[in-house]
Short mmCIF file of C-alpha atoms and ligand atoms in Angstrom, two decimals:
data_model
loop_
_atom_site.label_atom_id
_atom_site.label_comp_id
_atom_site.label_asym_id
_atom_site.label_seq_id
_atom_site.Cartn_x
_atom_site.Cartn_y
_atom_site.Cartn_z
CA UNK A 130 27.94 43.56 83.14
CA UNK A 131 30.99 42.13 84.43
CA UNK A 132 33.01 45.16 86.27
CA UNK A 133 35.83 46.51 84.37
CA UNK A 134 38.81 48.19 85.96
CA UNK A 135 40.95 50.72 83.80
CA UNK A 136 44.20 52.52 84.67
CA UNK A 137 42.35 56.49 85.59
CA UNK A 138 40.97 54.83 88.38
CA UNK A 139 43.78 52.49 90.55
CA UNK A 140 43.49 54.96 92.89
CA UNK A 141 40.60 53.27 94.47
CA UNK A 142 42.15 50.07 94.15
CA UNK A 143 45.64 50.17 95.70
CA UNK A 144 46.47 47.00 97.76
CA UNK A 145 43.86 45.02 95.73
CA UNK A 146 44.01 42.39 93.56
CA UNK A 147 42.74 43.35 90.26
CA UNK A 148 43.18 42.70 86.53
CA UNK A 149 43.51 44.54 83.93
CA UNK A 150 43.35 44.53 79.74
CA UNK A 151 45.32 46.21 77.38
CA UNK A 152 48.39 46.54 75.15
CA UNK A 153 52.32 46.04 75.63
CA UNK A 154 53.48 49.74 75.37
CA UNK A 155 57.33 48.89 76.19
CA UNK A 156 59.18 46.80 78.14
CA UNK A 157 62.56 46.13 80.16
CA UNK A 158 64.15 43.23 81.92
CA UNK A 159 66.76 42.74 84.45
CA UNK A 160 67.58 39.45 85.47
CA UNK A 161 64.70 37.62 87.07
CA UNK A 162 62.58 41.08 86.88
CA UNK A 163 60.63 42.11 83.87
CA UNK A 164 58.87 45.20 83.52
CA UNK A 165 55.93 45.83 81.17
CA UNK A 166 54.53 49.16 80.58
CA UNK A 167 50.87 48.53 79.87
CA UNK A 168 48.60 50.72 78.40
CA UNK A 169 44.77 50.44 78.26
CA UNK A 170 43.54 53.72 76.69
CA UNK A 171 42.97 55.18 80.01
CA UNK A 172 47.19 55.50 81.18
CA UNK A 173 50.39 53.67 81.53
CA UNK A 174 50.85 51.23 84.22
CA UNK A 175 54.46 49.72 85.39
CA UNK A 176 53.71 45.86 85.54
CA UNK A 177 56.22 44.37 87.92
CA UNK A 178 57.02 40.72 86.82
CA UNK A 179 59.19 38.85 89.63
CA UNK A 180 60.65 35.29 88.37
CA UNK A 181 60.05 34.10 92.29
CA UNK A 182 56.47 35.05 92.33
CA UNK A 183 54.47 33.44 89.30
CA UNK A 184 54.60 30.49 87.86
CA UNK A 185 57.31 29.35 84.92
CA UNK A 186 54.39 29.45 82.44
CA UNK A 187 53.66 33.17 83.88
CA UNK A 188 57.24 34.37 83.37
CA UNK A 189 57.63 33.27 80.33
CA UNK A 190 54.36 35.12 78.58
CA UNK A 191 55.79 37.62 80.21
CA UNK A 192 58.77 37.55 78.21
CA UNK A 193 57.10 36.60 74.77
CA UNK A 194 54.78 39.79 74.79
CA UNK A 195 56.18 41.90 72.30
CA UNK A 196 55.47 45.73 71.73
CA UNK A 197 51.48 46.21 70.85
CA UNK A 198 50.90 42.73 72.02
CA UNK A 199 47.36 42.19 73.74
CA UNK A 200 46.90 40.97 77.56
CA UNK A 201 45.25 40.41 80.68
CA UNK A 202 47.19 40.95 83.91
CA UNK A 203 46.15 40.43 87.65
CA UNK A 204 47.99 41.72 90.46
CA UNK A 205 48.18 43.64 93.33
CA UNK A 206 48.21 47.59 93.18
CA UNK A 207 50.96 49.71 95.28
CA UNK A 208 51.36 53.17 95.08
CA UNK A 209 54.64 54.43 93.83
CA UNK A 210 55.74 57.40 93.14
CA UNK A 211 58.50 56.57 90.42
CA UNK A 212 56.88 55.13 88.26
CA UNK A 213 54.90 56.18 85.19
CA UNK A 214 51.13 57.03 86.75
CA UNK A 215 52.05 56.67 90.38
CA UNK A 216 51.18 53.50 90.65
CA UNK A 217 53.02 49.76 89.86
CA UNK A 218 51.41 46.39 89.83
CA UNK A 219 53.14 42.99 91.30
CA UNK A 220 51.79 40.60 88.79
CA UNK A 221 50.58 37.55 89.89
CA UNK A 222 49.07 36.03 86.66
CA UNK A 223 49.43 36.99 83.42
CA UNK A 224 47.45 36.03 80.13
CA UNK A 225 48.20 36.63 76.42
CA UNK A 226 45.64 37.45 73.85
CA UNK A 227 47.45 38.23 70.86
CA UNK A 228 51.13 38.65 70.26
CA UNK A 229 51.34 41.41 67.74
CA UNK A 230 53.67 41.21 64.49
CA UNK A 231 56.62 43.14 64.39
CA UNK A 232 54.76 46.76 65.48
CA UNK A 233 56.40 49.27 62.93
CA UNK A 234 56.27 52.33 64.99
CA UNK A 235 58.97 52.10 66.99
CA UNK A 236 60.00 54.61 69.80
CA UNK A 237 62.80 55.54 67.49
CA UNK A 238 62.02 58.60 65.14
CA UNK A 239 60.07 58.06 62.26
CA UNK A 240 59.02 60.29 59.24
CA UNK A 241 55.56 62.66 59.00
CA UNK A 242 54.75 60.38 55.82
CA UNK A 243 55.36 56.87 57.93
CA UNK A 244 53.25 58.10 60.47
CA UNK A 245 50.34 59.36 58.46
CA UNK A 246 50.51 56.36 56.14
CA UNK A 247 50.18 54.14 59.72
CA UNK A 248 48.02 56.85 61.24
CA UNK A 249 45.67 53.54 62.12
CA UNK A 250 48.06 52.42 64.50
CA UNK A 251 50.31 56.17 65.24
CA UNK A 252 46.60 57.06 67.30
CA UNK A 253 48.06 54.74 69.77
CA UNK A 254 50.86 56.49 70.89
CA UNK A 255 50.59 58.50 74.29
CA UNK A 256 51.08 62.48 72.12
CA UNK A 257 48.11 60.90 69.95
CA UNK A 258 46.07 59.96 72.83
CA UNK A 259 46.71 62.91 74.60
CA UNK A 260 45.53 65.36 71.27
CA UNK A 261 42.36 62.73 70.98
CA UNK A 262 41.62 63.43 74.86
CA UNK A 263 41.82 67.20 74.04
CA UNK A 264 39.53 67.25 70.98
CA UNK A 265 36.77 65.60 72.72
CA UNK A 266 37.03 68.05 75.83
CA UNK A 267 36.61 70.62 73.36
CA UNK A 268 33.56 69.34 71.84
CA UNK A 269 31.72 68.49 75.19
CA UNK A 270 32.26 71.58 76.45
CA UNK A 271 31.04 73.42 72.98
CA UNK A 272 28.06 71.12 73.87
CA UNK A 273 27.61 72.05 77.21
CA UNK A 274 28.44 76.03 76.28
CA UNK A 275 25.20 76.02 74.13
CA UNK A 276 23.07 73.60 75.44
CA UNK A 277 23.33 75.72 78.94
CA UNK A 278 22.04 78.75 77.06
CA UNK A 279 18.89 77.54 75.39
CA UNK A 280 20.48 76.86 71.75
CA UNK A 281 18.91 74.03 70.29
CA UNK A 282 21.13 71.25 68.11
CA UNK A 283 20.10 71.64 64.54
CA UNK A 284 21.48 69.36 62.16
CA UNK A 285 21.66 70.33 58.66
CA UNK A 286 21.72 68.19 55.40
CA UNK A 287 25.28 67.27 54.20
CA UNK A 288 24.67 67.07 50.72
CA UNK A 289 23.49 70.34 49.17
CA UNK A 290 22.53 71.92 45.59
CA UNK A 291 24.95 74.61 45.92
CA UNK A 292 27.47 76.75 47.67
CA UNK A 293 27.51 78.63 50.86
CA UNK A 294 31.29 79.71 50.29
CA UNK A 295 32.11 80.32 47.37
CA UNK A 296 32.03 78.82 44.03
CA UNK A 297 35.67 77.34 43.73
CA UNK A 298 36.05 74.78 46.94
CA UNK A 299 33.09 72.52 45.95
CA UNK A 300 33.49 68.92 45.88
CA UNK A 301 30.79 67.66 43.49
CA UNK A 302 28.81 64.38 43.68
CA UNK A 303 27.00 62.74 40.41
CA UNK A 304 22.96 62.62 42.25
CA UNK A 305 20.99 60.25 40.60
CA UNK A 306 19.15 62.16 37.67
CA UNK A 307 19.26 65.51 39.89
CA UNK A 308 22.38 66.26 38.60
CA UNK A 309 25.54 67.66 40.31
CA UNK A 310 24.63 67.72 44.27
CA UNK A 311 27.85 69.13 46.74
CA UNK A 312 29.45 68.37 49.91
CA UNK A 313 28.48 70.93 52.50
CA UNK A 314 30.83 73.91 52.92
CA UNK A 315 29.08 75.49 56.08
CA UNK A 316 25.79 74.39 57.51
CA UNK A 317 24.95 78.33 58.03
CA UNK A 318 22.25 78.43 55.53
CA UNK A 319 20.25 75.89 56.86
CA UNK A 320 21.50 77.29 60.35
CA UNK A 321 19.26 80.64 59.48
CA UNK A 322 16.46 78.78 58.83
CA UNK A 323 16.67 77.25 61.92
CA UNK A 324 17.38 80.44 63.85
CA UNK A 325 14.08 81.66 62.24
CA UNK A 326 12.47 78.56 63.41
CA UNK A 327 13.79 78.26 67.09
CA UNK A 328 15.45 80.96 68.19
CA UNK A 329 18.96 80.24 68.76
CA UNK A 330 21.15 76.80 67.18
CA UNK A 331 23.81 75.36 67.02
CA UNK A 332 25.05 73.27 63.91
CA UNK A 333 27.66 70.96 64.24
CA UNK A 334 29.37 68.26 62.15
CA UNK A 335 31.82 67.77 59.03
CA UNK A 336 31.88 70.37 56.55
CA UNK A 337 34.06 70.04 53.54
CA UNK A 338 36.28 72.26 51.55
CA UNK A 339 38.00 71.48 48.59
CA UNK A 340 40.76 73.64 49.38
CA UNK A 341 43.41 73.73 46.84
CA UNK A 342 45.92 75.19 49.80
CA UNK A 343 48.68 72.85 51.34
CA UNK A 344 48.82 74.69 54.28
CA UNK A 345 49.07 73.55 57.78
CA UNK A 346 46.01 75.23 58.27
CA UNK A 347 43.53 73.54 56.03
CA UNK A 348 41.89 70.24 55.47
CA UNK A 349 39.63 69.50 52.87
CA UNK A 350 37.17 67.75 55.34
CA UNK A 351 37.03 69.31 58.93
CA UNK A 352 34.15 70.19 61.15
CA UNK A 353 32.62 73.10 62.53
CA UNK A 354 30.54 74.31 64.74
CA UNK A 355 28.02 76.99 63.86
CA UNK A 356 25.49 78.93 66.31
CA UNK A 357 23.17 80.66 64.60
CA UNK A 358 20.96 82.99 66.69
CA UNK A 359 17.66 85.49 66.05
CA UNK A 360 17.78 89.21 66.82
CA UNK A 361 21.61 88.96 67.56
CA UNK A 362 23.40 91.96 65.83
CA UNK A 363 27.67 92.10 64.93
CA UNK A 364 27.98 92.76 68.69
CA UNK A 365 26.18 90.54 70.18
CA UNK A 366 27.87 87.99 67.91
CA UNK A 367 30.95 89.14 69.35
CA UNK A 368 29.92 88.63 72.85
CA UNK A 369 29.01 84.89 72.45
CA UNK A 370 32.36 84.08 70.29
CA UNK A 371 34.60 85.64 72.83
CA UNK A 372 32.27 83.86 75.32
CA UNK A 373 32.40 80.32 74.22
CA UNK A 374 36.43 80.55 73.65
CA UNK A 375 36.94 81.71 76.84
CA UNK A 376 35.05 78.71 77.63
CA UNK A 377 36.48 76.03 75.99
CA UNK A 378 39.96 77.30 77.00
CA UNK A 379 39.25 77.25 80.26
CA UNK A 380 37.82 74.13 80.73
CA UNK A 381 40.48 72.47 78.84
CA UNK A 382 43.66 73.93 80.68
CA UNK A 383 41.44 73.07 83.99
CA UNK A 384 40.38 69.65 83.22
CA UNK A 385 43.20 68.43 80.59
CA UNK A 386 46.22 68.97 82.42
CA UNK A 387 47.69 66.03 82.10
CA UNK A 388 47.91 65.72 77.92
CA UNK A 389 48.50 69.04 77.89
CA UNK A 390 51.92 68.15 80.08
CA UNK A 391 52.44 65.13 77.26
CA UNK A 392 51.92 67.28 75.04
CA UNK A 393 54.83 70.22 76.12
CA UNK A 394 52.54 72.83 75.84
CA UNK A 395 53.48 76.40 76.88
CA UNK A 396 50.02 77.30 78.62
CA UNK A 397 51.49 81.13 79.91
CA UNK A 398 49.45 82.44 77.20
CA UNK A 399 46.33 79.93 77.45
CA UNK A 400 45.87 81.59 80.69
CA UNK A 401 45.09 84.92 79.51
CA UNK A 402 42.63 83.63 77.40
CA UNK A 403 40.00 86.14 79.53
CA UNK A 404 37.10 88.37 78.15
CA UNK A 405 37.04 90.94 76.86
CA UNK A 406 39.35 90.00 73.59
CA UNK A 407 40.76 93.13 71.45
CA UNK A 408 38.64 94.17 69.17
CA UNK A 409 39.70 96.15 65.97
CA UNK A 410 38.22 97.26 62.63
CA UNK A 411 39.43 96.19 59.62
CA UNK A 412 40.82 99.61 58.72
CA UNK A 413 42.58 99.40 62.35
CA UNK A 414 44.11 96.09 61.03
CA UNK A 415 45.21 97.40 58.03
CA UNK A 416 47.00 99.95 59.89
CA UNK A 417 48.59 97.84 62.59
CA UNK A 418 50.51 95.67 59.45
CA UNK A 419 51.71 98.89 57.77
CA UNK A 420 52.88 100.18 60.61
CA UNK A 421 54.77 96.40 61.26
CA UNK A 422 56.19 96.50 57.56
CA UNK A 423 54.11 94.24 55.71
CA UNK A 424 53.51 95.24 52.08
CA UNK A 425 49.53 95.51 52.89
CA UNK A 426 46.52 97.23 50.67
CA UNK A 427 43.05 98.59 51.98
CA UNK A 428 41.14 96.14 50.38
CA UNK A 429 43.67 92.66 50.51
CA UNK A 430 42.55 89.74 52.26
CA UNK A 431 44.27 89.16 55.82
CA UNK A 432 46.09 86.32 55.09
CA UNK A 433 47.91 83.67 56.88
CA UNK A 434 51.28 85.82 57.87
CA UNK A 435 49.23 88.68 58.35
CA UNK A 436 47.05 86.97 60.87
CA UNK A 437 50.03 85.93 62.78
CA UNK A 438 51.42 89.96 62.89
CA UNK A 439 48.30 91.13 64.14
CA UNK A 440 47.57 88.48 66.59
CA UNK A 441 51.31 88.06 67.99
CA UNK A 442 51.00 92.23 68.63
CA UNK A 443 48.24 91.40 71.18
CA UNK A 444 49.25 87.98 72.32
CA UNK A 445 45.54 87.48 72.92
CA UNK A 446 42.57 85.86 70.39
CA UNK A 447 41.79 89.32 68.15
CA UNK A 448 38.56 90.13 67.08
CA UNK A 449 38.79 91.73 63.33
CA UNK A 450 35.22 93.27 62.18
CA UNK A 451 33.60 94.80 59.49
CA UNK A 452 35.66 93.56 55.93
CA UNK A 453 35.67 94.80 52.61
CA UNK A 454 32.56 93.17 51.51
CA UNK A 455 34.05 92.42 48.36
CA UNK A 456 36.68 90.00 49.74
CA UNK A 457 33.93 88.36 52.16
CA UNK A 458 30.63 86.20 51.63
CA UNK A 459 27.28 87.17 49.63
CA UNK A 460 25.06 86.41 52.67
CA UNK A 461 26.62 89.43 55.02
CA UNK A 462 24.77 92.39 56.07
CA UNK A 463 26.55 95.84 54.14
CA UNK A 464 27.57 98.30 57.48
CA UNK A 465 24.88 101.26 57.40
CA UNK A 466 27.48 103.29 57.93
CA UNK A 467 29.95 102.62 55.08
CA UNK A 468 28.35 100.04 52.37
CA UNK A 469 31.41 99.29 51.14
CA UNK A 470 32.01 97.04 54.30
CA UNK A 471 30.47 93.88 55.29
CA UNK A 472 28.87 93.40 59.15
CA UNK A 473 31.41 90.65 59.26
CA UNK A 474 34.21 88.89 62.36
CA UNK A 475 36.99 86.80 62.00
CA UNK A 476 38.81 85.86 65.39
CA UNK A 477 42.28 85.62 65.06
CA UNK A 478 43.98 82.87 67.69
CA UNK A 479 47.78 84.08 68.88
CA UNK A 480 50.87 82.23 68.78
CA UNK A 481 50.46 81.83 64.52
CA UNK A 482 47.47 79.79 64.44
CA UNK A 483 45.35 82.63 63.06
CA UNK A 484 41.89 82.37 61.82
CA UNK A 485 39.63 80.04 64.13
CA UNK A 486 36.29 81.73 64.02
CA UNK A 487 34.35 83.25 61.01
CA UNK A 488 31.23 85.14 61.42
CA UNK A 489 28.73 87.43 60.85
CA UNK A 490 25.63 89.54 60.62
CA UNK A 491 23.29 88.08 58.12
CA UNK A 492 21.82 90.26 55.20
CA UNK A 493 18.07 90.55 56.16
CA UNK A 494 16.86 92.73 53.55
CA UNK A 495 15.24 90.42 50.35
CA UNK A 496 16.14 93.12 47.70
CA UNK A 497 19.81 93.09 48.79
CA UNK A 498 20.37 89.86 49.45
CA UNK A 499 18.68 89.17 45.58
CA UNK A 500 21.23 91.51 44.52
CA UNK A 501 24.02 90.12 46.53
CA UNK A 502 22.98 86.79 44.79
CA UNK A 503 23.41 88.22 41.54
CA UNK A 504 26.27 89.82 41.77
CA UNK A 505 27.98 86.64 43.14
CA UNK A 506 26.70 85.01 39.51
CA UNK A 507 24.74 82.06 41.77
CA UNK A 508 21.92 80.08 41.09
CA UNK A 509 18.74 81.79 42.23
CA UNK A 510 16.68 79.07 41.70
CA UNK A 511 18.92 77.11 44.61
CA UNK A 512 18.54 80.16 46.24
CA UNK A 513 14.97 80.59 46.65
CA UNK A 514 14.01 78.51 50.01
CA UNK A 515 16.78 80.80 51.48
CA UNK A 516 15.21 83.84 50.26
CA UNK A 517 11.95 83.10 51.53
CA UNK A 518 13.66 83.23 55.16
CA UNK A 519 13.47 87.48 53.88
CA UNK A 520 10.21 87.14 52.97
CA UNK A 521 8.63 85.68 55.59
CA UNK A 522 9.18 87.03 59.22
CA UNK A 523 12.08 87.97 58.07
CA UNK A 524 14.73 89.69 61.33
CA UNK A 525 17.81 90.58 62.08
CA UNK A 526 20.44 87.61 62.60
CA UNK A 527 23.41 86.78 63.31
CA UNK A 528 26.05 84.00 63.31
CA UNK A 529 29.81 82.28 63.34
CA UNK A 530 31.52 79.33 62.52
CA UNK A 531 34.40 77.95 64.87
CA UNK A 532 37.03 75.09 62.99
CA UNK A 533 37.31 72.57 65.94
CA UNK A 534 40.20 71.30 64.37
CA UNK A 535 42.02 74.79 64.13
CA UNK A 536 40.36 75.01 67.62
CA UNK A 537 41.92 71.60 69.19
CA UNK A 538 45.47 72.49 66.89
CA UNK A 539 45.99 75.97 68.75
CA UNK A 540 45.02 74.71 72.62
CA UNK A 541 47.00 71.79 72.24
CA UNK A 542 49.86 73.63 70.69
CA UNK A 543 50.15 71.45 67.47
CA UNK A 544 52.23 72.77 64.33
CA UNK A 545 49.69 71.15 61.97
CA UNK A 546 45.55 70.12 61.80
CA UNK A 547 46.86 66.93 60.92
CA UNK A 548 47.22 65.94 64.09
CA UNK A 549 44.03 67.21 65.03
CA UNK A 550 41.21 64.85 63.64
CA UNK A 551 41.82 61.14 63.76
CA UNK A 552 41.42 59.99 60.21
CA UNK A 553 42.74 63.46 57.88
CA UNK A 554 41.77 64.51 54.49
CA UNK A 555 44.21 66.18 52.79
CA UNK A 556 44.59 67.70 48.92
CA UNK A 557 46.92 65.19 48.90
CA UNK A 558 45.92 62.43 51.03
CA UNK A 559 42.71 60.58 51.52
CA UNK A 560 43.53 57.32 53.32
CA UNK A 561 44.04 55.55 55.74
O1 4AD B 804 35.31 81.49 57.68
P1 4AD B 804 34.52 80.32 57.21
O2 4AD B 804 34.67 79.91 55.80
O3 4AD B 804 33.01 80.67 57.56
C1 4AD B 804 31.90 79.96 57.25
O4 4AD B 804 31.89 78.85 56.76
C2 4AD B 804 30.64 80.60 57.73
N1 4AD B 804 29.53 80.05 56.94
C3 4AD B 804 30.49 80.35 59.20
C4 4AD B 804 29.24 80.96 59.78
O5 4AD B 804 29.16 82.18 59.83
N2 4AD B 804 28.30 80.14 60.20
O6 4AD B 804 34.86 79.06 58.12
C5 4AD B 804 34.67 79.12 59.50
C6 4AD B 804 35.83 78.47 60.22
C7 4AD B 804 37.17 79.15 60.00
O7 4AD B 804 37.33 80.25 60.83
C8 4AD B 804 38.13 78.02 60.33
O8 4AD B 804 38.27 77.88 61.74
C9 4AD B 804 37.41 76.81 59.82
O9 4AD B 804 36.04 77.14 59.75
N3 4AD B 804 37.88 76.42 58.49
C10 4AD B 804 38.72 75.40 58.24
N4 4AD B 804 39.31 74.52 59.06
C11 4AD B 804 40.09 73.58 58.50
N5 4AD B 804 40.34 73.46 57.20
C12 4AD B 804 39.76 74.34 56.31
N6 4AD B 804 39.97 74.18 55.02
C13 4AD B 804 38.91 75.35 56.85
N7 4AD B 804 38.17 76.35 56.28
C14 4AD B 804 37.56 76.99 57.30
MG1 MG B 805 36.81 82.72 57.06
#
């Protein structure tokens, strides 16, 4: 392959001749100077056009490329501190591939709606680029978190018979003459069987919620990923989650500095992102909002606002365990101590993102779980393969699912998931 040079790595080329590919990102001229900001996916690189060093033909390509245009550029590489990157490039030759149409994002301000609706071209910009950077940090080093402690990758189906949470956020698909088949909510179910089957796994891919909220905190497609581990109880659950964000933090503020500094983002609290994480019972919770003023039940869901009030006290991620079972999922484990509440964790993020992680012990017990089934008026007959997980071999287990993109939103100090997954899918939006 012929060798490619890109803009991360001019350090090893400075007084060289090289050439490089890539896109007009702006431009300015003075006189017999140009200067074009290129940008090849990699960084920004000050191209240094002088009308006494190239060739008429040279000078004027250089003054034809418009913003977005494509081309090739040779030249020799200087160090320099004031520019963009730290380094500049005296262009001796310059090629054009394409000169773009009139580009219409401009670097004046445009509109949410503009942006989404040219969300094909808005990934260019350097914020975009810098949130894409982030997002796949966080999902090599979720790889590397497991993989490093003996999980196995466990991919489960994405079309399913039924629900995993909850009845009411199920997109439905016409399958063949099978009837109504669904998107996946949560690969957990399969995730058990897996568990049962290997040990420890991790699922992790799109999962889909038709989510009738317009909140900045919910898409209806979105993935997550979901460990899933044998003979783990509620604490031990705890441990990994607090674990694995710890991780991912870490790694991100250490080896994402840069488009975390495009991105303006306070990282004074990132930093404390340290084990152990506050934990507190739901009834502790409770407590905490009364005591801050908010209009708050035994027995109401923690919403949005209440998230943030509990989370902002600590300034921390909060670990919130053991839920009214009736406000939480069919498949978690009753507390021996108090039936009325569910083995269950949510981990709040601070600074108002709330609710990243989700989790739980898993009911082992076939009776209750048939009951649990019942009572949640689902299918049994869908159920039974999941069932037979209690009849067979059946243990105690444990799990969680993290939203990468409420994950990648909070690190990277976004006000919306939007931002957070290339293409998004929205209750009111499903294109680009
Ligand atoms: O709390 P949830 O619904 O839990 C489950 O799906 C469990 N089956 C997970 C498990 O135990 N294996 O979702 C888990 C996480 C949430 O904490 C949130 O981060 C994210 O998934 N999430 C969403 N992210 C974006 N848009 C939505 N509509 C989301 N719904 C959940
Ligand atoms: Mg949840």
């Amino acid at each position: 392959m012929k060798q490619k040079i890109y803009i991360n790595e001019l350090a090893n080329h400075v007084g060289q001749e090289i050439t490089l590919k890539g896109w007009l990102y702006n431009k300015r001229a003075s006189g017999k100077v140009k200067f074009l900001i290129l940008r090849d996916g990699y960084g920004y690189l000050q191209c240094v056009v002088f009308k006494g060093n190239v060739s008429d033909e040279v000078f004027e390509a250089a003054d034809k490329l418009t913003q977005e245009s494509s081309f090739e550029v040779t030249g020799k590489i200087k160090e320099e501190p004031r520019a963009i990157g730290g380094f500049e490039m005296d262009v001796t030759d310059l090629q054009i591939i394409q000169i773009s149409q009139e580009y219409p994002i401009t670097p004046k301000e445009h509109g949410i709606e503009f942006l989404i609706d040219h969300r094909h071209l808005w990934l260019r910009s350097k914020r975009q680029v810098a949130i894409l950077k982030i997002r796949h940090r966080v999902v090599q080093a979720i790889r590397e978190f497991f993989d490093k402690r003996g999980f196995t990758l466990f991919d489960p189906p994405i079309i399913t018979p039924n629900a995993c949470e909850g009845t009411s956020t199920l997109f439905a698909l016409d399958y063949f003459d099978l009837g109504k088949a669904y998107l996946t909510q949560s690969g957990q179910l399969y995730g058990e069987a897996g568990a049962l089957a290997l040990g420890k796994i991790y699922t992790f891919g799109p999962t889909f919620r038709a989510e009738k909220s317009k909140t900045r905190r919910h898409l209806t497609e979105f993935w997550m990923v979901e460990p899933e581990m044998a003979f783990f109880d509620l604490d031990d659950d705890m441990d990994l989650a607090e674990e694995l964000i710890e991780y991912i933090v870490q790694t991100v503020l250490a080896e994402r500095k840069v488009e975390l500094e495009i991105l303006e983002r306070d990282t004074t609290l990132l930093e404390q992102v340290k084990r152990p994480f506050p934990r507190i019972s739901y009834d502790e919770a409770v407590k905490l909002l009364i005591e801050k003023g908010v209009d708050f039940k035994w027995g109401d869901d923690i919403g949005g606002a209440d998230e943030t009030t509990i989370s902002g006290h600590y300034g921390k991620p909060v670990m919130v365990h053991r839920y009214p079972a009736e406000i939480k999922a069919f498949y978690m484990k009753r507390d021996p101590n108090n039936p009325k509440l569910a083995l269950a964790v949510d981990v709040l993020a601070p600074e108002g993102y709330g609710e990243i992680i989700g989790g739980s012990q898993r009911e082992d017990d076939l009776d209750e779980l048939l009951k649990r089934i019942k009572e949640h008026n689902l299918p049994e007959e869908f159920f039974n393969w999941y069932l037979d997980l209690r009849r067979y071999g059946s243990v105690p287990h444990s799990g969680f699912g993290m939203g990468l993109e409420r994950t990648v939103s909070w690190i990277s100090g976004l006000e919306h998931l939007r931002e957070a997954i290339p293409f998004p899918r929205m209750i009111y939006r499903n294109t680009p």
